[in-house]
Coordinates of C-alpha atoms and ligand atoms in Angstrom, one line a residue:
M1 CA 121.6 -63.7 73.1
D2 CA 117.8 -63.1 73.3
I3 CA 116.7 -60.2 75.3
K4 CA 114.3 -61.2 78.1
K5 CA 111.4 -58.8 78.3
Q6 CA 109.1 -57.0 80.8
F7 CA 105.4 -57.8 81.0
I8 CA 103.0 -54.9 80.8
D9 CA 99.3 -55.0 80.2
G10 CA 99.4 -58.6 79.0
K11 CA 102.3 -58.0 76.5
W12 CA 106.0 -59.0 76.6
V13 CA 107.9 -55.8 75.5
V14 CA 111.3 -54.3 75.7
S15 CA 111.9 -51.0 77.4
E16 CA 111.5 -47.9 75.2
S17 CA 115.0 -47.0 76.4
N18 CA 116.4 -50.0 74.6
K19 CA 118.9 -50.5 77.4
T20 CA 119.8 -54.0 78.6
R21 CA 121.4 -55.6 81.6
D22 CA 123.6 -58.7 81.7
I23 CA 122.7 -61.3 84.4
I24 CA 125.8 -62.9 85.9
N25 CA 126.4 -66.4 87.3
P26 CA 128.0 -65.8 90.7
F27 CA 129.8 -69.1 90.5
N28 CA 132.0 -68.1 87.5
K29 CA 131.0 -64.6 86.3
E30 CA 129.5 -66.0 83.0
I31 CA 126.7 -64.0 81.4
I32 CA 123.6 -66.3 81.7
A33 CA 121.0 -63.9 80.3
R34 CA 120.4 -60.5 79.0
V35 CA 117.3 -58.6 80.1
T36 CA 115.6 -55.4 79.1
E37 CA 116.3 -52.6 81.6
S38 CA 113.1 -50.9 82.5
D39 CA 113.1 -47.3 83.6
E40 CA 110.6 -44.8 85.2
D41 CA 108.6 -44.6 82.0
D42 CA 108.1 -48.3 81.9
A43 CA 107.1 -48.3 85.5
K44 CA 104.6 -45.6 84.8
L45 CA 103.1 -47.7 81.9
A46 CA 102.9 -50.7 84.1
I47 CA 101.2 -48.7 86.9
A48 CA 98.7 -47.3 84.3
A49 CA 97.9 -50.8 83.1
A50 CA 97.4 -52.1 86.7
R51 CA 95.3 -49.0 87.5
K52 CA 93.0 -49.6 84.5
A53 CA 92.7 -53.3 85.3
F54 CA 91.7 -52.5 88.9
D55 CA 89.3 -49.6 88.2
H56 CA 87.7 -51.0 85.0
G57 CA 88.6 -54.7 84.8
S58 CA 86.9 -57.7 86.1
W59 CA 89.5 -59.1 88.5
P60 CA 88.6 -57.3 91.7
T61 CA 85.0 -58.5 91.4
T62 CA 85.7 -62.0 90.0
P63 CA 84.3 -64.5 92.5
A64 CA 87.0 -65.3 95.0
T65 CA 86.5 -69.0 94.2
E66 CA 87.4 -68.4 90.6
R67 CA 90.5 -66.3 91.6
G68 CA 91.5 -69.1 93.9
Q69 CA 91.3 -71.6 91.0
I70 CA 93.6 -69.5 88.9
V71 CA 96.1 -69.1 91.8
N72 CA 95.9 -72.9 92.3
K73 CA 96.6 -73.4 88.6
I74 CA 99.8 -71.3 89.0
A75 CA 100.9 -73.7 91.7
D76 CA 100.2 -76.6 89.3
L77 CA 102.4 -75.0 86.6
I78 CA 105.2 -74.3 89.1
E79 CA 105.2 -77.9 90.0
R80 CA 105.2 -78.9 86.4
D81 CA 108.2 -76.7 85.6
K82 CA 109.9 -77.2 89.0
E83 CA 113.2 -78.5 87.6
E84 CA 113.6 -75.6 85.1
L85 CA 112.7 -73.1 87.8
A86 CA 115.1 -74.6 90.3
E87 CA 118.0 -74.6 87.8
L88 CA 117.3 -71.0 86.8
E89 CA 117.3 -70.0 90.5
S90 CA 120.6 -71.7 91.1
L91 CA 122.2 -70.2 88.0
D92 CA 121.0 -66.7 89.1
T93 CA 121.9 -66.9 92.9
G94 CA 124.6 -69.6 93.1
K95 CA 122.6 -71.6 95.7
T96 CA 122.6 -75.4 95.4
V97 CA 120.0 -76.9 93.1
E98 CA 118.8 -79.0 96.0
E99 CA 118.1 -75.8 98.0
S100 CA 116.3 -74.3 94.9
R101 CA 114.2 -77.4 94.6
G102 CA 113.1 -77.0 98.2
D103 CA 112.3 -73.3 97.5
M104 CA 110.1 -74.4 94.5
D105 CA 108.1 -76.8 96.7
D106 CA 107.7 -74.0 99.3
I107 CA 106.6 -71.6 96.5
A108 CA 104.0 -73.9 95.0
G109 CA 102.8 -74.4 98.6
V110 CA 102.3 -70.7 99.1
F111 CA 100.2 -70.4 95.9
R112 CA 98.1 -73.4 97.1
Y113 CA 97.7 -71.9 100.6
Y114 CA 96.3 -68.6 99.3
A115 CA 94.3 -70.3 96.6
E116 CA 92.6 -72.2 99.4
L117 CA 92.1 -69.1 101.5
A118 CA 90.8 -66.9 98.7
D119 CA 87.1 -67.6 99.3
K120 CA 87.1 -68.3 103.0
D121 CA 86.4 -64.8 104.4
G122 CA 82.8 -64.1 103.5
G123 CA 82.7 -61.1 105.8
E124 CA 81.2 -60.7 109.3
I125 CA 77.8 -59.6 110.6
I126 CA 78.1 -57.3 113.6
D127 CA 75.6 -57.4 116.4
S128 CA 74.4 -53.8 115.7
P129 CA 73.6 -51.6 118.8
I130 CA 71.2 -49.6 116.6
P131 CA 67.6 -51.0 116.3
N132 CA 66.3 -51.9 112.8
S133 CA 69.7 -52.0 111.2
V134 CA 72.2 -54.4 109.6
S135 CA 75.9 -53.9 110.2
K136 CA 78.4 -55.9 108.4
V137 CA 82.1 -55.9 107.7
V138 CA 83.6 -57.0 104.4
R139 CA 87.1 -57.1 103.1
E140 CA 87.9 -55.6 99.7
P141 CA 91.2 -55.6 97.7
V142 CA 93.5 -52.6 98.4
G143 CA 93.9 -51.7 94.7
V144 CA 97.1 -51.3 92.8
C145 CA 100.1 -52.9 94.6
G146 CA 103.8 -52.3 93.9
Q147 CA 105.9 -55.2 94.9
I148 CA 109.7 -55.0 95.3
T149 CA 111.8 -58.1 96.0
P150 CA 115.4 -58.9 96.9
W151 CA 118.0 -61.2 95.3
N152 CA 118.5 -63.8 98.1
Y153 CA 115.3 -65.8 97.7
P154 CA 114.1 -64.2 94.4
L155 CA 111.0 -66.3 93.6
L156 CA 110.2 -67.3 97.2
Q157 CA 109.9 -63.7 98.3
A158 CA 107.9 -62.9 95.1
S159 CA 105.5 -65.7 95.9
W160 CA 104.7 -64.3 99.3
K161 CA 103.5 -61.2 97.6
L162 CA 102.0 -62.4 94.3
A163 CA 99.8 -65.2 95.7
P164 CA 97.9 -63.2 98.4
A165 CA 97.7 -60.1 96.2
L166 CA 96.0 -62.1 93.4
A167 CA 93.8 -64.1 95.7
A168 CA 92.5 -61.0 97.3
G169 CA 91.6 -59.4 93.9
N170 CA 94.3 -56.7 93.6
T171 CA 96.3 -55.7 90.5
L172 CA 100.0 -55.4 90.8
I173 CA 103.4 -54.4 89.4
M174 CA 106.3 -56.5 90.5
K175 CA 110.0 -55.4 90.4
P176 CA 112.4 -58.2 91.2
S177 CA 116.0 -57.5 92.2
E178 CA 117.9 -56.4 89.1
I179 CA 120.5 -59.0 89.9
T180 CA 118.2 -62.0 89.9
P181 CA 115.1 -61.5 87.7
L182 CA 115.1 -64.9 85.9
T183 CA 112.6 -66.9 87.9
S184 CA 110.3 -64.0 88.3
I185 CA 110.2 -63.6 84.5
K186 CA 109.4 -67.3 84.2
V187 CA 106.6 -67.2 86.8
F188 CA 104.9 -64.3 85.0
E189 CA 104.9 -66.6 81.9
L190 CA 103.2 -69.2 84.0
M191 CA 100.7 -66.7 85.5
E192 CA 99.8 -65.7 81.9
E193 CA 99.3 -69.4 81.0
A194 CA 97.2 -69.9 84.2
G195 CA 94.7 -67.2 82.9
V196 CA 95.6 -64.1 85.0
P197 CA 93.9 -61.4 82.8
A198 CA 95.9 -58.8 81.0
G199 CA 96.9 -55.8 83.2
V200 CA 96.3 -57.6 86.4
A201 CA 100.0 -58.7 87.0
N202 CA 102.7 -56.6 85.4
L203 CA 106.5 -57.1 85.6
V204 CA 109.1 -54.4 85.3
L205 CA 112.8 -55.1 85.5
G206 CA 115.7 -52.8 86.4
A207 CA 117.3 -50.7 89.1
G208 CA 115.8 -49.9 92.4
N209 CA 116.5 -46.2 92.4
A210 CA 114.6 -45.8 89.0
V211 CA 111.9 -48.4 88.8
G212 CA 111.5 -49.2 92.5
A213 CA 111.5 -45.5 93.4
E214 CA 108.7 -44.8 90.9
L215 CA 106.6 -47.6 92.3
S216 CA 107.1 -46.3 95.8
E217 CA 106.2 -42.7 95.1
N218 CA 103.6 -42.9 92.3
N219 CA 100.2 -41.7 93.5
D220 CA 98.3 -44.3 91.5
V221 CA 99.9 -47.1 93.6
D222 CA 97.8 -47.9 96.7
L223 CA 100.1 -50.2 98.5
I224 CA 103.9 -50.9 98.3
S225 CA 105.1 -54.2 99.6
F226 CA 108.9 -54.4 100.0
T227 CA 111.4 -57.0 101.0
G228 CA 115.0 -56.0 101.3
G229 CA 117.5 -54.0 103.3
I230 CA 116.7 -51.5 106.1
E231 CA 118.2 -48.4 104.3
T232 CA 116.1 -49.1 101.2
G233 CA 113.1 -49.7 103.4
K234 CA 113.5 -46.2 105.0
K235 CA 113.7 -44.6 101.5
I236 CA 110.5 -46.4 100.4
M237 CA 108.7 -45.3 103.6
R238 CA 109.6 -41.7 102.8
A239 CA 108.6 -42.0 99.1
A240 CA 105.3 -43.7 100.0
S241 CA 104.3 -40.9 102.3
D242 CA 103.2 -38.5 99.6
N243 CA 99.9 -40.3 99.0
V244 CA 99.9 -42.1 102.3
K245 CA 100.2 -45.5 100.6
K246 CA 99.9 -48.6 102.7
I247 CA 103.3 -50.0 103.3
A248 CA 104.5 -53.5 104.1
L249 CA 108.2 -53.8 104.9
E250 CA 110.1 -57.1 105.4
L251 CA 113.6 -55.9 106.3
G252 CA 116.8 -57.3 107.7
G253 CA 117.6 -59.2 110.8
K254 CA 120.5 -59.9 113.2
N255 CA 119.0 -63.0 114.8
P256 CA 120.1 -64.4 118.1
N257 CA 120.5 -68.1 118.6
V258 CA 120.7 -68.8 122.3
V259 CA 122.2 -72.2 123.4
F260 CA 121.8 -73.2 127.1
A261 CA 124.1 -75.8 128.6
D262 CA 121.2 -78.2 129.1
A263 CA 120.3 -78.3 125.3
D264 CA 120.9 -81.4 123.2
F265 CA 124.5 -80.5 122.3
D266 CA 124.8 -82.2 118.9
T267 CA 121.4 -81.1 117.6
A268 CA 122.0 -77.5 118.8
L269 CA 125.4 -77.6 117.2
D270 CA 124.2 -78.9 113.8
Q271 CA 121.4 -76.4 113.7
A272 CA 123.5 -73.5 114.8
M273 CA 125.7 -74.2 111.8
N274 CA 122.8 -74.6 109.5
A275 CA 121.2 -71.4 110.8
V276 CA 124.0 -69.3 109.5
F277 CA 125.9 -71.1 106.7
F278 CA 122.9 -72.3 104.7
H279 CA 122.8 -70.2 101.4
A280 CA 126.1 -68.7 102.6
G281 CA 124.4 -66.8 105.3
Q282 CA 122.4 -64.7 102.8
I283 CA 119.2 -65.1 104.8
C284 CA 117.3 -62.4 106.6
S285 CA 116.7 -64.8 109.5
A286 CA 120.1 -66.3 109.6
G287 CA 121.2 -67.1 113.2
T288 CA 124.3 -64.9 112.9
R289 CA 124.5 -64.1 116.7
L290 CA 125.3 -67.2 118.5
I291 CA 124.9 -66.7 122.3
V292 CA 126.2 -69.7 124.3
E293 CA 126.1 -70.4 128.0
D294 CA 129.6 -70.1 129.4
R295 CA 129.7 -73.6 130.9
I296 CA 129.7 -75.1 127.4
H297 CA 131.1 -72.2 125.4
D298 CA 134.6 -73.5 124.6
K299 CA 133.4 -77.0 123.9
F300 CA 130.6 -75.7 121.6
V301 CA 132.9 -73.3 119.7
N302 CA 135.6 -75.9 119.2
A303 CA 133.1 -78.4 117.8
L304 CA 131.6 -75.7 115.6
V305 CA 134.9 -74.7 114.2
E306 CA 135.8 -78.3 113.4
K307 CA 132.5 -78.8 111.6
V308 CA 132.6 -75.5 109.7
E309 CA 136.0 -76.3 108.3
N310 CA 134.5 -79.3 106.6
I311 CA 131.8 -77.3 104.7
K312 CA 132.3 -78.0 101.0
L313 CA 132.1 -75.0 98.8
G314 CA 131.5 -75.2 95.1
S315 CA 129.1 -75.0 92.2
G316 CA 125.4 -75.2 93.1
F317 CA 125.1 -77.7 90.3
D318 CA 127.6 -80.1 91.9
E319 CA 125.6 -82.5 94.1
T320 CA 128.4 -82.6 96.7
T321 CA 128.4 -78.8 97.2
Q322 CA 127.1 -77.6 100.6
M323 CA 127.6 -73.9 100.2
G324 CA 127.7 -71.8 97.1
P325 CA 129.2 -68.3 96.4
L326 CA 128.0 -64.9 97.5
I327 CA 125.7 -63.1 95.1
S328 CA 128.1 -60.5 93.6
E329 CA 131.5 -59.0 93.8
E330 CA 130.0 -55.9 95.4
H331 CA 128.5 -58.0 98.1
L332 CA 131.7 -60.1 98.6
N333 CA 133.6 -56.9 99.2
K334 CA 131.0 -55.8 101.8
V335 CA 131.5 -59.1 103.6
I336 CA 135.3 -58.8 103.5
K337 CA 135.1 -55.3 105.0
Y338 CA 132.6 -56.4 107.6
V339 CA 135.0 -59.1 108.9
E340 CA 138.0 -56.7 108.7
N341 CA 136.1 -54.2 110.8
G342 CA 135.3 -56.9 113.3
V343 CA 139.0 -57.7 113.6
K344 CA 139.8 -54.0 114.2
E345 CA 137.1 -54.1 117.0
G346 CA 139.1 -57.0 118.6
V347 CA 137.3 -60.2 117.7
T348 CA 139.2 -63.4 117.1
V349 CA 138.9 -65.2 113.8
A350 CA 138.5 -68.8 114.9
T351 CA 138.2 -70.0 111.3
G352 CA 137.7 -68.5 107.9
G353 CA 137.9 -64.7 107.6
K354 CA 139.2 -64.8 104.0
R355 CA 138.5 -66.0 100.5
P356 CA 139.2 -69.7 99.8
E357 CA 142.5 -70.6 98.2
D358 CA 141.1 -73.5 96.1
P359 CA 142.0 -72.7 92.5
K360 CA 138.6 -74.0 91.3
L361 CA 136.8 -71.3 93.3
Q362 CA 138.7 -68.3 92.1
D363 CA 136.2 -67.2 89.4
G364 CA 133.3 -67.1 91.9
F365 CA 132.4 -64.7 94.7
F366 CA 133.3 -67.2 97.4
Y367 CA 134.1 -66.4 101.1
L368 CA 135.1 -69.0 103.6
P369 CA 132.6 -69.9 106.4
T370 CA 133.8 -67.8 109.3
V371 CA 133.5 -68.1 113.1
L372 CA 134.3 -65.0 115.1
T373 CA 134.8 -65.4 118.9
N374 CA 135.5 -62.9 121.7
C375 CA 132.6 -60.8 120.4
E376 CA 130.8 -58.2 122.5
S377 CA 127.3 -57.0 122.0
K378 CA 128.2 -53.4 121.4
M379 CA 130.5 -54.2 118.5
D380 CA 129.5 -53.3 114.9
V381 CA 130.1 -56.8 113.8
V382 CA 127.5 -58.0 116.3
Q383 CA 125.0 -55.3 115.6
N384 CA 125.2 -54.9 111.7
E385 CA 123.7 -57.4 109.3
G386 CA 126.8 -58.8 107.4
F387 CA 124.6 -61.0 105.2
G388 CA 127.4 -63.5 104.6
P389 CA 128.7 -66.8 106.0
V390 CA 129.8 -65.3 109.3
I391 CA 128.8 -66.1 112.8
T392 CA 129.7 -64.1 115.9
V393 CA 129.8 -65.9 119.3
E394 CA 129.0 -64.3 122.6
K395 CA 128.7 -66.0 126.0
F396 CA 126.3 -65.6 129.0
S397 CA 126.1 -66.9 132.5
N398 CA 122.4 -66.7 133.3
E399 CA 118.9 -66.5 131.8
D400 CA 118.5 -62.8 132.2
E401 CA 121.8 -62.1 130.6
A402 CA 121.0 -64.3 127.7
I403 CA 117.7 -62.5 127.1
K404 CA 119.4 -59.1 127.4
L405 CA 122.0 -60.0 124.8
A406 CA 119.3 -61.6 122.5
N407 CA 117.3 -58.4 122.6
D408 CA 120.2 -56.0 122.2
S409 CA 119.5 -55.1 118.5
I410 CA 117.7 -52.6 116.4
Y411 CA 116.3 -55.6 114.6
G412 CA 113.6 -58.0 115.7
L413 CA 113.0 -60.5 112.9
S414 CA 113.7 -63.9 114.5
G415 CA 115.5 -65.8 117.2
G416 CA 116.0 -69.2 118.7
V417 CA 116.4 -70.8 122.1
W418 CA 118.0 -74.3 122.7
T419 CA 117.2 -75.9 126.1
N420 CA 115.5 -79.0 127.5
D421 CA 113.9 -77.0 130.3
I422 CA 110.4 -76.3 129.0
A423 CA 109.6 -73.6 131.5
K424 CA 112.9 -71.8 130.8
A425 CA 112.2 -72.0 127.1
E426 CA 108.8 -70.5 127.5
R427 CA 110.1 -67.7 129.8
C428 CA 112.7 -66.8 127.3
V429 CA 110.6 -66.7 124.2
A430 CA 108.0 -64.6 126.1
K431 CA 110.6 -61.9 126.5
M432 CA 112.3 -62.1 123.1
R433 CA 111.2 -59.2 120.9
M434 CA 111.0 -60.9 117.5
G435 CA 108.4 -61.7 115.0
T436 CA 109.3 -65.4 115.0
V437 CA 110.9 -67.3 117.8
W438 CA 111.9 -70.9 117.7
I439 CA 112.4 -73.4 120.6
N440 CA 114.8 -76.2 119.7
E441 CA 114.6 -75.2 116.0
F442 CA 115.9 -72.5 113.7
N443 CA 114.9 -70.9 110.5
L444 CA 111.7 -72.8 109.9
Y445 CA 108.8 -71.1 108.1
F446 CA 105.7 -72.4 106.3
P447 CA 102.7 -70.7 104.6
H448 CA 100.3 -71.1 107.4
A449 CA 102.2 -69.0 110.0
P450 CA 102.8 -65.3 109.7
W451 CA 106.3 -63.9 109.0
G452 CA 107.6 -60.4 109.8
G453 CA 109.6 -58.3 112.1
F454 CA 109.4 -56.4 115.4
K455 CA 111.4 -53.2 115.8
Q456 CA 113.3 -52.1 112.6
S457 CA 112.9 -55.5 110.9
G458 CA 109.7 -54.3 109.3
I459 CA 106.1 -53.4 109.3
G460 CA 103.2 -55.8 108.6
R461 CA 103.2 -59.6 108.0
E462 CA 103.5 -61.9 105.1
L463 CA 102.2 -65.5 105.1
G464 CA 99.4 -66.9 107.1
K465 CA 96.0 -65.2 107.2
A466 CA 97.7 -61.9 108.1
G467 CA 99.6 -62.1 104.7
L468 CA 96.2 -62.0 102.9
E469 CA 94.8 -59.3 105.1
E470 CA 97.7 -57.1 104.1
Y471 CA 96.2 -57.0 100.7
T472 CA 92.7 -56.1 101.8
E473 CA 90.9 -53.0 103.1
T474 CA 88.2 -53.5 105.8
K475 CA 84.9 -51.9 105.0
H476 CA 82.0 -51.4 107.4
I477 CA 78.6 -51.4 105.8
F478 CA 75.7 -50.0 107.8
H479 CA 72.2 -50.4 106.5
N480 CA 69.3 -48.5 108.2
L481 CA 66.2 -50.6 107.7
K482 CA 63.8 -47.9 109.0
P483 CA 65.2 -44.5 108.1
E484 CA 63.5 -41.5 109.8
P485 CA 64.3 -37.8 110.0
I486 CA 66.6 -36.8 112.9
N487 CA 65.1 -33.3 113.3
W488 CA 68.1 -31.9 115.0
F489 CA 68.1 -28.7 112.9
Q490 CA 64.4 -27.9 113.3
Ligands
NAD501 N1 112.4 -59.9 106.3 C1 112.4 -60.7 105.3 O1 111.6 -61.6 105.1 C2 113.6 -60.7 104.3 C3 113.6 -61.6 103.3 C4 114.7 -61.6 102.3 C5 115.6 -60.6 102.4 N2 115.5 -59.6 103.4 C6 116.5 -58.6 103.4 O2 116.9 -58.1 102.1 C7 118.3 -57.6 102.2 C8 119.0 -58.2 101.0 O3 118.4 -57.9 99.8 P1 118.9 -56.8 98.8 O4 120.4 -56.5 99.0 O5 118.4 -57.1 97.5 O6 118.2 -55.5 99.4 P2 118.1 -54.1 98.8 O7 117.3 -53.2 99.7 O8 119.4 -53.6 98.3 O9 117.2 -54.3 97.5 C9 115.9 -54.9 97.5 C10 115.1 -54.4 96.4 O10 114.9 -53.0 96.5 C11 115.2 -52.4 95.3 N3 115.6 -51.0 95.5 C12 116.8 -50.5 95.8 N4 116.8 -49.2 96.0 C13 115.5 -48.8 95.9 C14 114.8 -47.6 96.0 N5 115.4 -46.4 96.3 N6 113.4 -47.6 95.9 C15 112.8 -48.7 95.7 N7 113.4 -49.9 95.5 C16 114.7 -50.0 95.6 C17 116.2 -53.3 94.7 O11 116.4 -53.0 93.3 C18 115.7 -54.6 95.0 O12 114.7 -55.0 94.1 C19 118.8 -58.0 103.5 O13 118.8 -56.9 104.4 C20 117.8 -59.1 104.0 O14 117.7 -59.2 105.4 C21 114.5 -59.6 104.3
BTL502 C1 112.2 -65.3 104.7 N1 113.2 -66.3 104.3 C2 113.7 -67.0 105.4 C3 112.6 -67.2 103.3 C4 114.3 -65.6 103.5 C5 115.0 -64.6 104.2 O1 116.0 -64.1 103.7

């Protein structure tokens, strides 16, 4: 089997360590690829290449329009190779190819959005309070950016970092999750084809505690942008403090989905299911905390259980599959323990709560879609991010109680409210402490609107104009048109 390589200073190379890692298909545990395993030394080489390209290369000062054209070309190439990319993503993650195709459309859209935005901020003239002066504000690239991504949306999360970083004129080193590097490798080939100069975009592969830690602590890195779990985020924050790097953190969520009795029942039900069982619940913004008004609670739960029991599990390459496996054995075991713990806390398993018995699913990391009822806000199962196909259900009797339950979390990534009462919806979302709130919708995102978390769900924003600003420094330039001595010290 060919060894897939890392990309440093415009060259595809194997790690000096000569170590490799096998990439596993979570549907059947087959080895689908073998990749070079980068280590700290590879990360240092990649950082040095990015530093050189930033300090001495042309990319930061290339006209923004030209940078935008290259970013746009990357979008063209992603669209050209969409099917190959989608199949790779599904092989690597287990998600259905249909989902992966949707991801690839979103990803191309992200590159196009930032290509378009690249030359739109020409700076700002300030009305200077000082006579005979010009005061202006410009935005410049931050410098060398370390970018670390998770396994659940490998290329989508990468695109949210790559596209704005390149459009703003930075150089970068990306480290994808060691479990799912395949589409990132492919997109670096496309970036090379699109004309991104050598050293501007570097790719290292390998473990977080080696390569990721080096990117986070190295003094030649100016910004670290991370998407992943809260505990890793805390480590990165600590490591980044040595040279006071800029940090952008997109962390987990434990997202409330509040359903009032006056909501459109069938739509709220369908979307509540989609909010958590899509991609087997391995979504930061999954609506894992269902909070239902007591008047409809039993009817809603019964209907949910009936629908959930019909979800079809299988290979992401089977067109009839609705839900694939979890990403790995390690993660499956975490989900099993998470539900077991809930049972010890006193929840009722309304459906699921175990691995499927279907003989065709025994080789994959499958877990049945699970509904847990009789849940209380203080329980670990309600507070901790299980990151699997598991929904907890709580009930409320009035608006204040619904908001209190929704906000009872260390996280603040996203949340939804279902009601046909417009004023009630607006009152609720005004009080919900989350970076994204949906009214009569769940889990929707697009490049134009910012994404990120309140509270411990993160720092900073991706997507939208804010996602580009993360990759810029603001500089004030003051020009005295009539300099004269001050004579203070005479
Ligand atoms: N907020 C968002 O937009 C968003 C999006 C996707 C995923 N997530 C979160 O990601 C998590 C799931 O992803 P995961 O399991 O891959 O997360 P993770 O934190 O285990 O790993 C994420 C990345 O960090 C690297 N890493 C691990 N230890 C490191 C260290 N010490 N220093 C530097 N890097 C290190 C990993 O190798 C991987 O590339 C969930 O919590 C999910 O909510 C958040
Ligand atoms: C940010 N999102 C929703 C694309 C993936 C979260 O895991």
